[in-house]
PDB file of C-alpha atoms and ligand atoms in Angstrom:
ATOM      1  CA  MET A  29     -24.045  -3.857  -8.484  1.00 80.00           C
ATOM      2  CA  ILE A  30     -20.928  -4.021  -6.372  1.00 79.00           C
ATOM      3  CA  HIS A  31     -18.649  -1.242  -6.836  1.00 94.00           C
ATOM      4  CA  LYS A  32     -15.135  -2.708  -6.196  1.00 96.00           C
ATOM      5  CA  ALA A  33     -11.860  -0.885  -5.960  1.00 98.00           C
ATOM      6  CA  ILE A  34      -8.311  -2.179  -5.921  1.00 98.00           C
ATOM      7  CA  TYR A  35      -5.662  -0.365  -3.541  1.00 98.00           C
ATOM      8  CA  PRO A  36      -2.121  -1.480  -4.821  1.00 98.00           C
ATOM      9  CA  GLY A  37       1.076  -0.717  -3.304  1.00 97.00           C
ATOM     10  CA  THR A  38       4.532  -2.213  -2.138  1.00 96.00           C
ATOM     11  CA  PHE A  39       3.485  -1.786   1.456  1.00 97.00           C
ATOM     12  CA  ASP A  40       7.030  -2.317   2.858  1.00 97.00           C
ATOM     13  CA  PRO A  41       5.511  -2.121   5.332  1.00 98.00           C
ATOM     14  CA  PHE A  42       1.689  -1.180   5.657  1.00 98.00           C
ATOM     15  CA  THR A  43       1.447   2.110   7.701  1.00 98.00           C
ATOM     16  CA  ASN A  44      -1.356   3.839   9.422  1.00 98.00           C
ATOM     17  CA  GLY A  45      -1.431   6.402   6.654  1.00 98.00           C
ATOM     18  CA  HIS A  46      -2.062   3.215   4.179  1.00 98.00           C
ATOM     19  CA  LEU A  47      -5.118   2.169   6.769  1.00 98.00           C
ATOM     20  CA  ASP A  48      -6.375   5.608   6.589  1.00 98.00           C
ATOM     21  CA  VAL A  49      -6.434   5.730   2.897  1.00 98.00           C
ATOM     22  CA  LEU A  50      -8.154   2.228   2.992  1.00 98.00           C
ATOM     23  CA  GLU A  51     -10.869   3.362   5.432  1.00 98.00           C
ATOM     24  CA  ARG A  52     -11.605   6.519   3.218  1.00 98.00           C
ATOM     25  CA  ALA A  53     -11.915   4.193   0.263  1.00 98.00           C
ATOM     26  CA  LEU A  54     -14.355   1.771   2.142  1.00 98.00           C
ATOM     27  CA  ASN A  55     -16.645   4.879   2.727  1.00 97.00           C
ATOM     28  CA  ILE A  56     -16.990   5.176  -1.029  1.00 97.00           C
ATOM     29  CA  PHE A  57     -16.629   1.471  -2.477  1.00 97.00           C
ATOM     30  CA  ASP A  58     -18.475  -1.537  -1.457  1.00 96.00           C
ATOM     31  CA  GLN A  59     -15.354  -3.787  -1.578  1.00 97.00           C
ATOM     32  CA  VAL A  60     -11.587  -2.481  -1.675  1.00 98.00           C
ATOM     33  CA  ASP A  61      -9.019  -5.167  -2.385  1.00 98.00           C
ATOM     34  CA  VAL A  62      -5.495  -4.561  -1.150  1.00 98.00           C
ATOM     35  CA  ILE A  63      -3.091  -5.602  -3.865  1.00 98.00           C
ATOM     36  CA  MET A  64       0.417  -6.009  -2.900  1.00 97.00           C
ATOM     37  CA  ALA A  65       3.044  -5.700  -5.815  1.00 96.00           C
ATOM     38  CA  GLU A  66       5.961  -8.069  -5.574  1.00 93.00           C
ATOM     39  CA  ASN A  67       7.755  -5.154  -7.338  1.00 76.00           C
ATOM     40  CA  SER A  68      10.963  -6.609  -8.568  1.00 66.00           C
ATOM     41  CA  GLN A  69      12.136  -3.302  -9.013  1.00 74.00           C
ATOM     42  CA  LYS A  70      12.271  -2.315  -5.555  1.00 79.00           C
ATOM     43  CA  HIS A  71      14.493  -3.928  -2.858  1.00 90.00           C
ATOM     44  CA  THR A  72      12.142  -4.531  -0.128  1.00 95.00           C
ATOM     45  CA  LEU A  73      12.995  -4.923   3.592  1.00 96.00           C
ATOM     46  CA  PHE A  74      10.169  -7.416   4.143  1.00 97.00           C
ATOM     47  CA  SER A  75       9.565 -10.528   2.026  1.00 95.00           C
ATOM     48  CA  VAL A  76       6.413 -11.174   0.127  1.00 96.00           C
ATOM     49  CA  ASP A  77       4.995 -13.518   2.736  1.00 97.00           C
ATOM     50  CA  GLU A  78       5.872 -10.848   5.525  1.00 97.00           C
ATOM     51  CA  ARG A  79       4.335  -8.075   3.903  1.00 97.00           C
ATOM     52  CA  LEU A  80       1.325 -10.189   3.179  1.00 97.00           C
ATOM     53  CA  ALA A  81       0.962 -11.261   6.685  1.00 98.00           C
ATOM     54  CA  MET A  82       1.206  -7.890   8.137  1.00 98.00           C
ATOM     55  CA  ILE A  83      -1.444  -6.424   5.552  1.00 98.00           C
ATOM     56  CA  ARG A  84      -3.876  -9.573   6.554  1.00 98.00           C
ATOM     57  CA  GLU A  85      -3.400  -8.666  10.177  1.00 98.00           C
ATOM     58  CA  VAL A  86      -4.052  -5.107   9.721  1.00 98.00           C
ATOM     59  CA  VAL A  87      -7.189  -5.438   7.622  1.00 98.00           C
ATOM     60  CA  SER A  88      -8.575  -8.325   9.066  1.00 98.00           C
ATOM     61  CA  ILE A  89     -11.201  -6.172  10.837  1.00 97.00           C
ATOM     62  CA  PHE A  90     -12.875  -5.131   7.470  1.00 98.00           C
ATOM     63  CA  PRO A  91     -15.169  -7.995   6.107  1.00 97.00           C
ATOM     64  CA  ASN A  92     -15.100  -6.238   2.684  1.00 97.00           C
ATOM     65  CA  VAL A  93     -11.324  -6.253   2.090  1.00 98.00           C
ATOM     66  CA  ASN A  94      -9.510  -9.072   0.559  1.00 98.00           C
ATOM     67  CA  VAL A  95      -5.602  -9.182   0.183  1.00 98.00           C
ATOM     68  CA  ASP A  96      -3.834 -10.352  -2.945  1.00 98.00           C
ATOM     69  CA  VAL A  97      -0.334 -10.185  -4.546  1.00 97.00           C
ATOM     70  CA  LEU A  98       0.554  -8.968  -8.121  1.00 97.00           C
ATOM     71  CA  HIS A  99       3.463 -11.389  -8.552  1.00 93.00           C
ATOM     72  CA  GLU A 100       4.155  -9.967 -11.932  1.00 90.00           C
ATOM     73  CA  GLY A 101       2.506  -8.168 -15.000  1.00 94.00           C
ATOM     74  CA  LEU A 102       0.770  -5.143 -15.140  1.00 97.00           C
ATOM     75  CA  LEU A 103      -1.744  -3.818 -12.734  1.00 98.00           C
ATOM     76  CA  ALA A 104      -3.954  -2.523 -15.433  1.00 98.00           C
ATOM     77  CA  ASP A 105      -4.389  -6.240 -16.500  1.00 98.00           C
ATOM     78  CA  TYR A 106      -5.022  -7.161 -12.933  1.00 98.00           C
ATOM     79  CA  ALA A 107      -7.741  -4.286 -12.749  1.00 98.00           C
ATOM     80  CA  ARG A 108      -9.471  -5.678 -15.656  1.00 97.00           C
ATOM     81  CA  THR A 109      -9.469  -9.302 -14.894  1.00 97.00           C
ATOM     82  CA  ALA A 110     -10.634  -8.603 -11.256  1.00 96.00           C
ATOM     83  CA  GLY A 111     -13.579  -6.352 -12.611  1.00 94.00           C
ATOM     84  CA  ALA A 112     -12.352  -3.292 -10.644  1.00 96.00           C
ATOM     85  CA  LYS A 113     -13.235  -0.024 -12.199  1.00 95.00           C
ATOM     86  CA  ALA A 114     -11.354   2.017  -9.743  1.00 98.00           C
ATOM     87  CA  ILE A 115      -7.686   2.218  -8.370  1.00 98.00           C
ATOM     88  CA  VAL A 116      -7.121   3.910  -5.271  1.00 98.00           C
ATOM     89  CA  ARG A 117      -3.902   5.697  -4.646  1.00 98.00           C
ATOM     90  CA  GLY A 118      -2.907   7.808  -1.492  1.00 97.00           C
ATOM     91  CA  VAL A 119      -1.217  11.148  -2.025  1.00 96.00           C
ATOM     92  CA  ARG A 120       0.233  13.104   0.703  1.00 93.00           C
ATOM     93  CA  GLN A 121       2.222  15.816  -1.038  1.00 89.00           C
ATOM     94  CA  VAL A 122       2.491  17.820  -4.350  1.00 89.00           C
ATOM     95  CA  LYS A 123       5.760  15.934  -4.973  1.00 88.00           C
ATOM     96  CA  ASP A 124       3.684  12.427  -4.973  1.00 88.00           C
ATOM     97  CA  PHE A 125       1.595  13.810  -7.806  1.00 91.00           C
ATOM     98  CA  GLU A 126       3.861  13.675 -10.954  1.00 93.00           C
ATOM     99  CA  TYR A 127       4.493   9.909 -10.596  1.00 95.00           C
ATOM    100  CA  GLU A 128       0.899   9.317  -9.772  1.00 97.00           C
ATOM    101  CA  PHE A 129      -0.529  11.494 -12.541  1.00 96.00           C
ATOM    102  CA  GLN A 130       1.737   9.252 -15.111  1.00 97.00           C
ATOM    103  CA  MET A 131       0.846   6.075 -13.606  1.00 97.00           C
ATOM    104  CA  SER A 132      -2.804   7.147 -13.538  1.00 98.00           C
ATOM    105  CA  LEU A 133      -3.044   8.025 -17.310  1.00 98.00           C
ATOM    106  CA  LEU A 134      -0.832   4.978 -18.347  1.00 98.00           C
ATOM    107  CA  ASN A 135      -3.284   2.774 -16.522  1.00 98.00           C
ATOM    108  CA  ARG A 136      -5.976   4.527 -18.315  1.00 98.00           C
ATOM    109  CA  HIS A 137      -4.371   3.872 -21.633  1.00 98.00           C
ATOM    110  CA  LEU A 138      -3.854   0.213 -20.818  1.00 98.00           C
ATOM    111  CA  TYR A 139      -7.501  -0.139 -19.401  1.00 98.00           C
ATOM    112  CA  PRO A 140      -9.664   2.679 -20.600  1.00 98.00           C
ATOM    113  CA  GLU A 141     -12.502   1.706 -18.263  1.00 97.00           C
ATOM    114  CA  VAL A 142     -10.379   2.186 -15.055  1.00 97.00           C
ATOM    115  CA  THR A 143     -10.219   5.306 -13.159  1.00 97.00           C
ATOM    116  CA  THR A 144      -7.615   6.104 -10.382  1.00 98.00           C
ATOM    117  CA  VAL A 145      -9.057   7.945  -7.378  1.00 97.00           C
ATOM    118  CA  PHE A 146      -6.686   9.886  -5.355  1.00 97.00           C
ATOM    119  CA  LEU A 147      -7.268  10.054  -1.643  1.00 97.00           C
ATOM    120  CA  MET A 148      -5.531  12.366   1.073  1.00 96.00           C
ATOM    121  CA  PRO A 149      -4.647  10.788   4.353  1.00 96.00           C
ATOM    122  CA  ASN A 150      -5.474  12.491   7.714  1.00 96.00           C
ATOM    123  CA  VAL A 151      -2.737  15.442   7.801  1.00 94.00           C
ATOM    124  CA  LYS A 152      -1.270  13.669  10.721  1.00 94.00           C
ATOM    125  CA  TYR A 153       0.213  11.002   8.206  1.00 94.00           C
ATOM    126  CA  THR A 154       1.359  13.663   5.703  1.00 91.00           C
ATOM    127  CA  TYR A 155       4.966  12.843   6.448  1.00 91.00           C
ATOM    128  CA  VAL A 156       4.456   9.043   7.057  1.00 94.00           C
ATOM    129  CA  ALA A 157       6.089   7.015   4.330  1.00 96.00           C
ATOM    130  CA  SER A 158       6.979   3.371   4.340  1.00 97.00           C
ATOM    131  CA  SER A 159      10.648   4.342   3.574  1.00 96.00           C
ATOM    132  CA  ILE A 160      11.129   6.748   6.543  1.00 97.00           C
ATOM    133  CA  ILE A 161       9.185   4.191   8.951  1.00 98.00           C
ATOM    134  CA  ARG A 162      11.798   1.548   7.665  1.00 98.00           C
ATOM    135  CA  GLU A 163      14.843   3.998   8.188  1.00 98.00           C
ATOM    136  CA  VAL A 164      13.678   5.109  11.673  1.00 98.00           C
ATOM    137  CA  ALA A 165      12.625   1.738  13.033  1.00 98.00           C
ATOM    138  CA  MET A 166      16.048   0.094  11.818  1.00 97.00           C
ATOM    139  CA  LEU A 167      17.690   2.775  13.686  1.00 97.00           C
ATOM    140  CA  GLY A 168      16.032   2.075  16.817  1.00 96.00           C
ATOM    141  CA  GLY A 169      13.468   4.968  16.729  1.00 98.00           C
ATOM    142  CA  ASP A 170       9.807   4.721  18.033  1.00 98.00           C
ATOM    143  CA  VAL A 171       7.497   4.544  15.145  1.00 98.00           C
ATOM    144  CA  SER A 172       4.370   3.121  17.287  1.00 98.00           C
ATOM    145  CA  LYS A 173       2.106   6.022  16.315  1.00 97.00           C
ATOM    146  CA  PHE A 174       2.622   5.133  12.621  1.00 97.00           C
ATOM    147  CA  VAL A 175       2.112   1.605  12.322  1.00 98.00           C
ATOM    148  CA  HIS A 176      -0.114  -1.256  13.701  1.00 98.00           C
ATOM    149  CA  PRO A 177       1.270  -3.063  16.750  1.00 98.00           C
ATOM    150  CA  TYR A 178       1.722  -6.345  14.469  1.00 98.00           C
ATOM    151  CA  VAL A 179       3.709  -4.307  12.087  1.00 98.00           C
ATOM    152  CA  LEU A 180       5.700  -2.833  15.021  1.00 98.00           C
ATOM    153  CA  ASP A 181       6.645  -6.308  16.143  1.00 98.00           C
ATOM    154  CA  MET A 182       7.710  -7.175  12.639  1.00 98.00           C
ATOM    155  CA  LEU A 183       9.929  -4.215  12.340  1.00 98.00           C
ATOM    156  CA  SER A 184      11.633  -4.981  15.884  1.00 98.00           C
ATOM    157  CA  VAL A 185      12.168  -8.701  14.698  1.00 97.00           C
ATOM    158  CA  LYS A 186      13.775  -7.451  11.488  1.00 97.00           C
ATOM    159  CA  ARG A 187      15.958  -5.065  13.405  1.00 97.00           C
ATOM    160  CA  GLU A 188      17.217  -7.817  15.644  1.00 95.00           C
ATOM    161  CA  GLU A 189      17.856 -10.238  12.579  1.00 92.00           C
ATOM    162  CA  LYS A 190      19.693  -7.275  11.041  1.00 88.00           C
ATOM    163  CA  LYS A 191      21.772  -6.711  14.295  1.00 86.00           C
ATOM    164  CA  GLY A 192      22.385 -10.326  14.392  1.00 85.00           C
ATOM    165  CA  ARG A 193      23.860 -10.469  11.051  1.00 80.00           C
ATOM    166  CA  LYS A 194      26.585  -7.868  11.865  1.00 70.00           C
TER     167      LYS A 194
HETATM  168  O1  LIG B   6       3.617   1.817  -3.006  1.00 74.39           O
HETATM  169  P1  LIG B   6       4.191   2.053  -4.378  1.00 74.39           P
HETATM  170  O2  LIG B   6       5.553   1.529  -4.607  1.00 74.39           O
HETATM  171  O3  LIG B   6       4.295   3.387  -4.741  1.00 74.39           O
HETATM  172  O4  LIG B   6       3.380   1.190  -5.526  1.00 74.39           O
HETATM  173  C1  LIG B   6       3.520   1.209  -6.798  1.00 74.39           C
HETATM  174  C2  LIG B   6       2.818   0.386  -7.724  1.00 74.39           C
HETATM  175  C3  LIG B   6       3.032  -1.077  -6.926  1.00 74.39           C
HETATM  176  C4  LIG B   6       1.276   0.648  -7.618  1.00 74.39           C
HETATM  177  C5  LIG B   6       3.326   0.322  -9.035  1.00 74.39           C
HETATM  178  O5  LIG B   6       4.668   0.026  -9.186  1.00 74.39           O
HETATM  179  C6  LIG B   6       2.474  -0.684  -9.908  1.00 74.39           C
HETATM  180  O6  LIG B   6       1.421  -0.554 -10.196  1.00 74.39           O
HETATM  181  N1  LIG B   6       3.248  -1.981 -10.294  1.00 74.39           N
HETATM  182  C7  LIG B   6       2.558  -2.861 -11.003  1.00 74.39           C
HETATM  183  C8  LIG B   6       3.286  -3.159 -12.316  1.00 74.39           C
HETATM  184  C9  LIG B   6       2.708  -2.084 -13.354  1.00 74.39           C
HETATM  185  O7  LIG B   6       1.633  -2.122 -13.667  1.00 74.39           O
HETATM  186  N2  LIG B   6       3.420  -0.880 -13.799  1.00 74.39           N
HETATM  187  C10 LIG B   6       3.025   0.060 -14.499  1.00 74.39           C
HETATM  188  C11 LIG B   6       2.295   1.310 -13.800  1.00 74.39           C
HETATM  189  S1  LIG B   6       1.732   2.314 -14.782  1.00 74.39           S
END
C-alpha cells in the first residue's frame, strides 16, 4: 500500500521553507504531491503558470512528487478523489496555529478519513514566509538564501517588469 500525502499551498512563491517541509514529508510518506491552489481569495504576485513552473523546477529532483493545481473547489474533495489520507502543512510559529487548527478540523469534517500532519521546518526558516520574501525581493533585497535560484530569477524578472510599468 502506498502512503500518499498532499502538500497544498498558494506558493507565491515556493520557498526553501516549503522545500524543507516537503523533504520532511517525503521521509514519512511514499509519495507527496504538491497542490498549488489557484486561490481566488488572494491576489498573487505570480500567475498560476509562473507558480507552477517554479514549483516544478524546484521539485524536479524528487521522483515521488507530482505537482497539480487546485483550480476551484475544496481541498478535502481533492484529497478524497486523489486517494490521499494526509494533508501536510508547515507551521513556523504559534500564530500560524489558529488558522491551521481551523482548516484541519474543517477538512476532517468534510472528509473524515483525512488527517492533517503539521511539520516544523528547520529553525532557520522560522521567519521565512512567501509574503516577506515577495516584499523584500520587490524592494531589491537579497533573498538568495531563502529561495531556489530559479525562483530568485523569477523574482528578479518580476521586479524588472514592475519597474518597467512605473
Ligand atoms: O499557502 P496558504 O495560502 O496558507 O494555503 C492555503 C490553502 C490553499 C491550503 C487553503 O486556502 C485551501 O485549502 N484552499 C482550497 C479551498 C478550500 O478547501 N478551502 C477550505 C479550507 S478548510
